[in-house]
mmCIF file of C-alpha atoms in Angstrom:
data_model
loop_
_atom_site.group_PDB
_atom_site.id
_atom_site.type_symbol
_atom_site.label_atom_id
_atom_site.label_comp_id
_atom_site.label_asym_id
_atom_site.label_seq_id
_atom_site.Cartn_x
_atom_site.Cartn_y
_atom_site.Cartn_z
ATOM 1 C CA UNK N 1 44.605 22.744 -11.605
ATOM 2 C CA UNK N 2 43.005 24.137 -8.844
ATOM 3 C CA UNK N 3 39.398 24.790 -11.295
ATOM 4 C CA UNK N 4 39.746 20.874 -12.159
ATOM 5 C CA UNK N 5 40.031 20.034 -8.119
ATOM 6 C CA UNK N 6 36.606 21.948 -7.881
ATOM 7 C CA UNK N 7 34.784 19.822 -10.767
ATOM 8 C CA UNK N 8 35.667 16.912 -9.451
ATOM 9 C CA UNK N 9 34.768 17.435 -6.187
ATOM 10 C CA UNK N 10 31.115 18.673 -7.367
ATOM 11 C CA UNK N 11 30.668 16.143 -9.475
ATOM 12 C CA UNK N 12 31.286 13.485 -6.072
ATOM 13 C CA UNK N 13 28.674 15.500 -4.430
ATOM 14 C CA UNK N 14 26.537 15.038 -7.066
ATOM 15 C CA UNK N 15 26.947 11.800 -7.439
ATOM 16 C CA UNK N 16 26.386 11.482 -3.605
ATOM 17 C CA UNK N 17 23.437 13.388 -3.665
ATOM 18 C CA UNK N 18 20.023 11.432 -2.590
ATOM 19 C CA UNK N 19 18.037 10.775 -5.937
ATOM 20 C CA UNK N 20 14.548 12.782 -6.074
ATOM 21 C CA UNK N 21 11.623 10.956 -6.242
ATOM 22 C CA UNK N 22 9.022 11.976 -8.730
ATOM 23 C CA UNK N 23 5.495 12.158 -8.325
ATOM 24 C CA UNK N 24 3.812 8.584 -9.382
ATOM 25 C CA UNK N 25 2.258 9.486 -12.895
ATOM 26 C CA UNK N 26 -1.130 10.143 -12.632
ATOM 27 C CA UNK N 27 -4.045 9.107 -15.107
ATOM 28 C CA UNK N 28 -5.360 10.483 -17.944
ATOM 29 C CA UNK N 29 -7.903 12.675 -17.768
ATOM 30 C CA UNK N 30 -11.310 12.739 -19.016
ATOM 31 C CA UNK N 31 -13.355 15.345 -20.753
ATOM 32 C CA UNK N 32 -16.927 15.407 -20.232
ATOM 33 C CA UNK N 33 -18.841 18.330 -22.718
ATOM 34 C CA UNK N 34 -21.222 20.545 -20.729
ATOM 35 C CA UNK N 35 -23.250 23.724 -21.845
ATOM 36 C CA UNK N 36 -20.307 25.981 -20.775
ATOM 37 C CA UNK N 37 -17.409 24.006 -22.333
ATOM 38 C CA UNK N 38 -15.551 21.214 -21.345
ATOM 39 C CA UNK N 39 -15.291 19.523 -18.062
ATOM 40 C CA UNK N 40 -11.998 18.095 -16.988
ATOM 41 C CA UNK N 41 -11.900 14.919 -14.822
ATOM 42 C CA UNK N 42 -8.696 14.633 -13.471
ATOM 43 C CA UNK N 43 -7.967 11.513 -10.954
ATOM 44 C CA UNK N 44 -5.341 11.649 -8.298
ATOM 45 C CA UNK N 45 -5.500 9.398 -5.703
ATOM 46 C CA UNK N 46 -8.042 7.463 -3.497
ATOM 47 C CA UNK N 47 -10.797 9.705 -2.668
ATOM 48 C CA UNK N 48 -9.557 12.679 -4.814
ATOM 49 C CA UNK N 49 -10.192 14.170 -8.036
ATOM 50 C CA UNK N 50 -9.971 17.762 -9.777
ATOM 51 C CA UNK N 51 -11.997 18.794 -12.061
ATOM 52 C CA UNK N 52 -11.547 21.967 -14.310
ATOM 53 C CA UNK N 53 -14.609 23.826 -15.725
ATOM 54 C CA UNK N 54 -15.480 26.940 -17.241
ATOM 55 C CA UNK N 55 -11.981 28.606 -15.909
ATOM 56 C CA UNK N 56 -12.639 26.975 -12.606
ATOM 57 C CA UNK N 57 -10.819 24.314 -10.672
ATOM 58 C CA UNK N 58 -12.374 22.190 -7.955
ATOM 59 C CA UNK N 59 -10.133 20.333 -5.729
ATOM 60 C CA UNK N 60 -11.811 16.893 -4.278
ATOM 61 C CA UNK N 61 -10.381 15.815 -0.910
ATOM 62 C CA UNK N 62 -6.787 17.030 -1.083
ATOM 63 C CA UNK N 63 -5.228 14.137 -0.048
ATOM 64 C CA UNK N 64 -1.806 11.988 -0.314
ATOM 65 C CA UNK N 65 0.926 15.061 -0.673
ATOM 66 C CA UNK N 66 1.387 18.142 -2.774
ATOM 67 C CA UNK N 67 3.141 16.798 -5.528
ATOM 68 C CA UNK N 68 0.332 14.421 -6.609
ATOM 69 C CA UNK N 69 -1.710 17.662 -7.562
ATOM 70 C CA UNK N 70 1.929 19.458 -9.746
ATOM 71 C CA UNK N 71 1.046 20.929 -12.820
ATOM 72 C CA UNK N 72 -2.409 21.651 -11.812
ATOM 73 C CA UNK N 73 -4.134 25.126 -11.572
ATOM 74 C CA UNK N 74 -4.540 26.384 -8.357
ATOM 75 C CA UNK N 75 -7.743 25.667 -6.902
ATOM 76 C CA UNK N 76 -10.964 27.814 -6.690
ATOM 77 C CA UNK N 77 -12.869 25.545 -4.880
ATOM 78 C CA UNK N 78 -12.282 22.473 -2.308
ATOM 79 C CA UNK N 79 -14.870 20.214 -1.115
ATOM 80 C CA UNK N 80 -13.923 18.283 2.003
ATOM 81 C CA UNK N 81 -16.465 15.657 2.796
ATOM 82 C CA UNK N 82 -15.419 14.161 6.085
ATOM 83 C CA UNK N 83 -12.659 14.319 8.572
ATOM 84 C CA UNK N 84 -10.953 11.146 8.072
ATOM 85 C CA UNK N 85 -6.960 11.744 7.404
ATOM 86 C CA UNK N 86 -7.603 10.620 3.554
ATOM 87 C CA UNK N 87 -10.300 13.250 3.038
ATOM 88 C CA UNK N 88 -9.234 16.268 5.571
ATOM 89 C CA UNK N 89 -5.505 15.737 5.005
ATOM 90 C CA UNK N 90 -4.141 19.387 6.485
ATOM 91 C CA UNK N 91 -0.532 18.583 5.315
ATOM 92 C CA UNK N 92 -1.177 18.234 1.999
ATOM 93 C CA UNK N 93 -3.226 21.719 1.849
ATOM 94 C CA UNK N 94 -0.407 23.318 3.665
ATOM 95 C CA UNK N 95 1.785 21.984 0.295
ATOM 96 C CA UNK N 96 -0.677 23.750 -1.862
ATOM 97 C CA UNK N 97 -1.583 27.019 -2.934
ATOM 98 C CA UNK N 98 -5.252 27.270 -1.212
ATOM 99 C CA UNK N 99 -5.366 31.230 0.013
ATOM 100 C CA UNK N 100 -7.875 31.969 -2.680
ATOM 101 C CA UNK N 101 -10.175 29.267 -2.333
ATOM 102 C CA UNK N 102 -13.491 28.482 -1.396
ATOM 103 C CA UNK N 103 -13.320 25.323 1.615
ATOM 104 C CA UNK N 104 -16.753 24.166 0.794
ATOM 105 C CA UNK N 105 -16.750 21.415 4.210
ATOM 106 C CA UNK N 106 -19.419 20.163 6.349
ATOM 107 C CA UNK N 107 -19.434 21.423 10.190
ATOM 108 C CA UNK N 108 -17.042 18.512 11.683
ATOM 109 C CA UNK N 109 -14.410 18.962 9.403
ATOM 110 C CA UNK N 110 -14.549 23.267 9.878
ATOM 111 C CA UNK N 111 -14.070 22.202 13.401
ATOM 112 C CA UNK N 112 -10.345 20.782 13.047
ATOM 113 C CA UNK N 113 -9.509 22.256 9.965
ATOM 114 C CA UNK N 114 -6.598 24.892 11.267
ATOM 115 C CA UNK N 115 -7.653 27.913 11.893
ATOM 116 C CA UNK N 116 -5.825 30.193 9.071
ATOM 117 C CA UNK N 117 -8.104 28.472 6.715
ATOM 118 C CA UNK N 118 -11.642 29.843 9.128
ATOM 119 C CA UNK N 119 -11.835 32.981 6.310
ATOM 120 C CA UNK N 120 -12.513 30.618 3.282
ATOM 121 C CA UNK N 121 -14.735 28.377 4.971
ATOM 122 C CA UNK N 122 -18.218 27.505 3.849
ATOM 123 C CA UNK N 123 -20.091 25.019 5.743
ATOM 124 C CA UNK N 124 -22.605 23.114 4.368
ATOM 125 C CA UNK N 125 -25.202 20.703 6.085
ATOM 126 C CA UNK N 126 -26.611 17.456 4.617
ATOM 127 C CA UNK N 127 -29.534 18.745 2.557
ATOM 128 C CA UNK N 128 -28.258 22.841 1.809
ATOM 129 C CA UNK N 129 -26.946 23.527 -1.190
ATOM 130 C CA UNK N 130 -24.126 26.661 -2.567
ATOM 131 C CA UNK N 131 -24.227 28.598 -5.194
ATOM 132 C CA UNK N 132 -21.023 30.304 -6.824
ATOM 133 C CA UNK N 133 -18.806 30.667 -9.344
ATOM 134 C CA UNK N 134 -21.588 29.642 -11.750
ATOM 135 C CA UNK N 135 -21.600 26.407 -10.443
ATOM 136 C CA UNK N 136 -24.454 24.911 -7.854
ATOM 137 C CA UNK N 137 -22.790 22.521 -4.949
ATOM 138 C CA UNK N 138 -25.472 20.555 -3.116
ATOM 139 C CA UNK N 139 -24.455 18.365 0.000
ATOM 140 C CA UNK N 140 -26.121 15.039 0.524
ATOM 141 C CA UNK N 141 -25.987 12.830 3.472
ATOM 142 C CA UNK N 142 -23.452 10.438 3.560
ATOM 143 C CA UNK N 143 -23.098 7.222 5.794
ATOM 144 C CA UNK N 144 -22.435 3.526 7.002
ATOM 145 C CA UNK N 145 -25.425 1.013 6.961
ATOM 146 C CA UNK N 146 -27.366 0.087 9.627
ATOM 147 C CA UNK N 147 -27.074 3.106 11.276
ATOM 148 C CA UNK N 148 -24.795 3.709 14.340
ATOM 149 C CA UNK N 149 -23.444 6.015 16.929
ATOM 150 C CA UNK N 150 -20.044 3.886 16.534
ATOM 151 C CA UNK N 151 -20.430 3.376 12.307
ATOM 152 C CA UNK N 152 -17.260 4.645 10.872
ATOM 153 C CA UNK N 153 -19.432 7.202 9.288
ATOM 154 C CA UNK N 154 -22.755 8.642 11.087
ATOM 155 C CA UNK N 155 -25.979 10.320 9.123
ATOM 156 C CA UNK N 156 -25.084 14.289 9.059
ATOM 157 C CA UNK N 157 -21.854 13.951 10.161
ATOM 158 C CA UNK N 158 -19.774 13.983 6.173
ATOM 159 C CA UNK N 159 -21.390 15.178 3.121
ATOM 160 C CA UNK N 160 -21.657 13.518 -0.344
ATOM 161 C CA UNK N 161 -21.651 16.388 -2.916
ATOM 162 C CA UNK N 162 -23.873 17.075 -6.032
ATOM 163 C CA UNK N 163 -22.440 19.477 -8.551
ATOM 164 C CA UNK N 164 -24.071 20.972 -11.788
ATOM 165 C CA UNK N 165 -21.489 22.417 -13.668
ATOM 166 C CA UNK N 166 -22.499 24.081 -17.184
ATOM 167 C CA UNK N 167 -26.291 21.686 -16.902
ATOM 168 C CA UNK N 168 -24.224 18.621 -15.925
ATOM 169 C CA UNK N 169 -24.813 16.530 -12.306
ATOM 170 C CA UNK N 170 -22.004 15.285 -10.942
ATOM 171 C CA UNK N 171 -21.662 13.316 -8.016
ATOM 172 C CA UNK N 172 -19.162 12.465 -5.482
ATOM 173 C CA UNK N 173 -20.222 9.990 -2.733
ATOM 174 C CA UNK N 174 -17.719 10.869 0.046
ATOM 175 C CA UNK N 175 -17.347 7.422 2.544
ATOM 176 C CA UNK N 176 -21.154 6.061 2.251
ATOM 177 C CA UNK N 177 -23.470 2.983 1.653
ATOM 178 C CA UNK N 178 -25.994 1.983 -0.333
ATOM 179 C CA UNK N 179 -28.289 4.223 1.010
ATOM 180 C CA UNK N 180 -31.513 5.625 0.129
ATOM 181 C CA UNK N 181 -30.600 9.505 -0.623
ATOM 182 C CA UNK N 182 -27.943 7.709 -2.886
ATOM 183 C CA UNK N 183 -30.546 5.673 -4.589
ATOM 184 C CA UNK N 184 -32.753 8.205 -4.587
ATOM 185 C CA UNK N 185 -30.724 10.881 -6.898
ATOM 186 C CA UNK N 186 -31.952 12.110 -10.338
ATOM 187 C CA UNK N 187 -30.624 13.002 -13.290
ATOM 188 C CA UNK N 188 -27.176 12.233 -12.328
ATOM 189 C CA UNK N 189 -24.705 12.144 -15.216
ATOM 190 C CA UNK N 190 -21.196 11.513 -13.864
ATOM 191 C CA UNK N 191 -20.709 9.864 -10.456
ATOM 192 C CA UNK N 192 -17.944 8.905 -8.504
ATOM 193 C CA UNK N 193 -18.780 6.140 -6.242
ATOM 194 C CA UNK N 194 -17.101 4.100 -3.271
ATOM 195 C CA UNK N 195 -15.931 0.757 -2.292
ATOM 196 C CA UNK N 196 -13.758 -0.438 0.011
ATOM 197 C CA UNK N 197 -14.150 -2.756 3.108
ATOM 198 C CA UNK N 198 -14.821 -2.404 5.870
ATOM 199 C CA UNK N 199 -15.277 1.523 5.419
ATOM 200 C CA UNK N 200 -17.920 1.788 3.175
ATOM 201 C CA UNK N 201 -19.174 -0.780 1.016
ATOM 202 C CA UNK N 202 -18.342 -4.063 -1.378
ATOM 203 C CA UNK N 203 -18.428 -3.977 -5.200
ATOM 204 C CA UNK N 204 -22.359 -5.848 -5.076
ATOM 205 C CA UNK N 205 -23.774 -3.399 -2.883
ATOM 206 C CA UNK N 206 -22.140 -0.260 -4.910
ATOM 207 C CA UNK N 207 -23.255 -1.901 -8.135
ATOM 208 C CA UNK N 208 -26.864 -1.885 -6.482
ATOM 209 C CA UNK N 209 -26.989 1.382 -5.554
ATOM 210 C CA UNK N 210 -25.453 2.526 -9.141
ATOM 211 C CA UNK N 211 -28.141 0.519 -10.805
ATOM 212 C CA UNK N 212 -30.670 2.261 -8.542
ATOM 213 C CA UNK N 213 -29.828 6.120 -9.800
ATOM 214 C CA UNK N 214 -28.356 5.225 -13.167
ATOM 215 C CA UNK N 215 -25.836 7.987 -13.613
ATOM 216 C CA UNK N 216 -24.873 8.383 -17.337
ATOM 217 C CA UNK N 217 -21.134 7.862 -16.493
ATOM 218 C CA UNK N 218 -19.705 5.964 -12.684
ATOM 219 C CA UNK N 219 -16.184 5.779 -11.938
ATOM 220 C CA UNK N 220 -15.265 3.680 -9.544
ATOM 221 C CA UNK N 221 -13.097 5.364 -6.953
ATOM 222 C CA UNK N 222 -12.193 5.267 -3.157
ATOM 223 C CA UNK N 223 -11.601 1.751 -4.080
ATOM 224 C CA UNK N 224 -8.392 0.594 -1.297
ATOM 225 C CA UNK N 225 -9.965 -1.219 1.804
ATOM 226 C CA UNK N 226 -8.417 -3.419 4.287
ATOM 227 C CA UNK N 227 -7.550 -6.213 2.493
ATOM 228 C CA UNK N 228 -5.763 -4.153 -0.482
ATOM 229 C CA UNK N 229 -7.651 -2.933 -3.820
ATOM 230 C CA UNK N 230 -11.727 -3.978 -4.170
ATOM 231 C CA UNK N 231 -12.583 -6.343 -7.856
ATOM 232 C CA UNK N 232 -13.590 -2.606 -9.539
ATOM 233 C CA UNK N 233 -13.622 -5.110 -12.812
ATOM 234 C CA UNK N 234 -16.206 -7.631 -11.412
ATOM 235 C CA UNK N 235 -17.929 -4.036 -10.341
ATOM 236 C CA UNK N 236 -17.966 -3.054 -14.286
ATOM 237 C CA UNK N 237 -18.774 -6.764 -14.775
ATOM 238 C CA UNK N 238 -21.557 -6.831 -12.779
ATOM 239 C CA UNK N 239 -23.103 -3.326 -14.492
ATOM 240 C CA UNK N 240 -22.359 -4.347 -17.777
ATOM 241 C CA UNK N 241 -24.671 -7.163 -17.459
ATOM 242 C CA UNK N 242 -27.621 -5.345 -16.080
ATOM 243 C CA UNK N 243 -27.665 -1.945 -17.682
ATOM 244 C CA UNK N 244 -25.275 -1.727 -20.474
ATOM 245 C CA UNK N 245 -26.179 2.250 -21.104
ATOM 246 C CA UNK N 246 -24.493 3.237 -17.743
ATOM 247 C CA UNK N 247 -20.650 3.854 -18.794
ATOM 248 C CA UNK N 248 -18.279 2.365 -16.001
ATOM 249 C CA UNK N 249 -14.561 4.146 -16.385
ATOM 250 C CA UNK N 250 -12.097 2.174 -14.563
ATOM 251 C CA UNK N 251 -9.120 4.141 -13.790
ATOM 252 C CA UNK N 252 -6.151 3.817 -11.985
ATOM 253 C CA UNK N 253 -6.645 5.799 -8.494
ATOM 254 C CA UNK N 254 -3.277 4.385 -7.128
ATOM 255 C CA UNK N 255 -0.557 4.973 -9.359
ATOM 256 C CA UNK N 256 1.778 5.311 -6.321
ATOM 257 C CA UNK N 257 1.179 1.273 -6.004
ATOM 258 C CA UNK N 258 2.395 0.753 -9.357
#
């Protein structure tokens, strides 16, 4: 009697207990064949994305909680391009297992990134470029149009990054406009570009700039503004009609919406 007075009163508890919630399924991911074997594109959320390559995983701005990134290897490498909460997001890191990584950051965001993370820091300035892990990571300037001490985004102060992993350029755009560096990059063949008002830019002006450096491959990414999700289908629209070589990959960068 007094074993079937304990069940029951575990199974009330349990049936009491608050319901988890589980991570918001993420999308599929991509692979992408380079010299050294596959590259894996992995979306999460917003500005983020992992990608796995050669027995290496990079870690795009961390952002949105720990459990977005379950399942996941533990990452070798994080780029950090500016210091805004959805790029430099120091709670998620603290969720993750980062002690053995590489914080590959420009100089504003080392200055408020917490301190126990000074060791793995690697600073890199608009224009420098890394080398490790057999990859190359290049940082490009990144910023709001015109130009502004109060833009959202100042010249030097974030970085855009170019990667070559295994012969293949990839490139992340970090919070930025159309601007000339962007238009001016060669050779690209993967890139992950912005738009969302009124922090970066709209869908014309990132098909412009797209259509200016045709990358092989663009995903449209970074894509929530103000006013709620940008047209990313009028985007691949638009650069369907004017260069129908450049593969747009629409993919969903918000599951958490759903």
């Amino acid at each position: 009697m007094k074993s079937t007075l304990i069940l029951a009163a575990l199974a009330s508890v349990a049936t009491q207990a608050p319901a988890q919630t589980a991570p918001a399924p993420r999308a599929a991911a991509d692979q992408i064949a380079t010299k050294k074997g596959p590259l894996t594109v992995q979306p999460i959320t917003h500005g983020s994305v992992v990608f796995t390559w050669n027995g290496k995983t990079i870690y795009v701005d961390p952002y949105g909680g720990a459990a977005a990134y379950a399942g996941l290897a533990a990452p070798d490498v994080i780029l950090i391009t500016d210091i805004h909460g959805d790029h430099l997001d120091p709670k998620t890191l603290a969720g993750l297992s980062v002690g053995k990584a590489l914080m590959v950051v420009p100089q504003a965001v080392a200055d408020k990134l917490p301190a126990e993370y000074k060791a793995q820091v690697r600073i890199l300035r608009n224009g420098q470029r890394l080398d490790t892990l057999g990859m190359s990571v290049a940082a490009i300037p990144m910023y709001n149009l015109p130009e502004a001490p109060d833009a959202p985004h100042t010249k030097g102060r974030g970085n855009g990054y170019v990667l070559n992993l295994g012969g293949k350029k990839v490139y992340v755009s970090g919070d930025t406009e159309d601007i000339a560096e962007m238009r001016a990059l060669k050779g690209i063949d993967v890139a992950f570009v912005c738009m969302n008002l009124p922090y970066t830019m709209d869908v014309q002006q990132a098909a412009q700039g797209v259509l200016a450096f045709k990358p092989g491959i663009v995903y449209p990414y970074h894509y929530r503004g103000q006013n709620g999700l940008s047209d990313v289908d009028g985007f691949k629209k638009t650069m369907n009609t004017a260069n129908k070589k450049i593969d747009v990959r629409l993919r969903n960068w918000y599951p958490a919406a759903q």
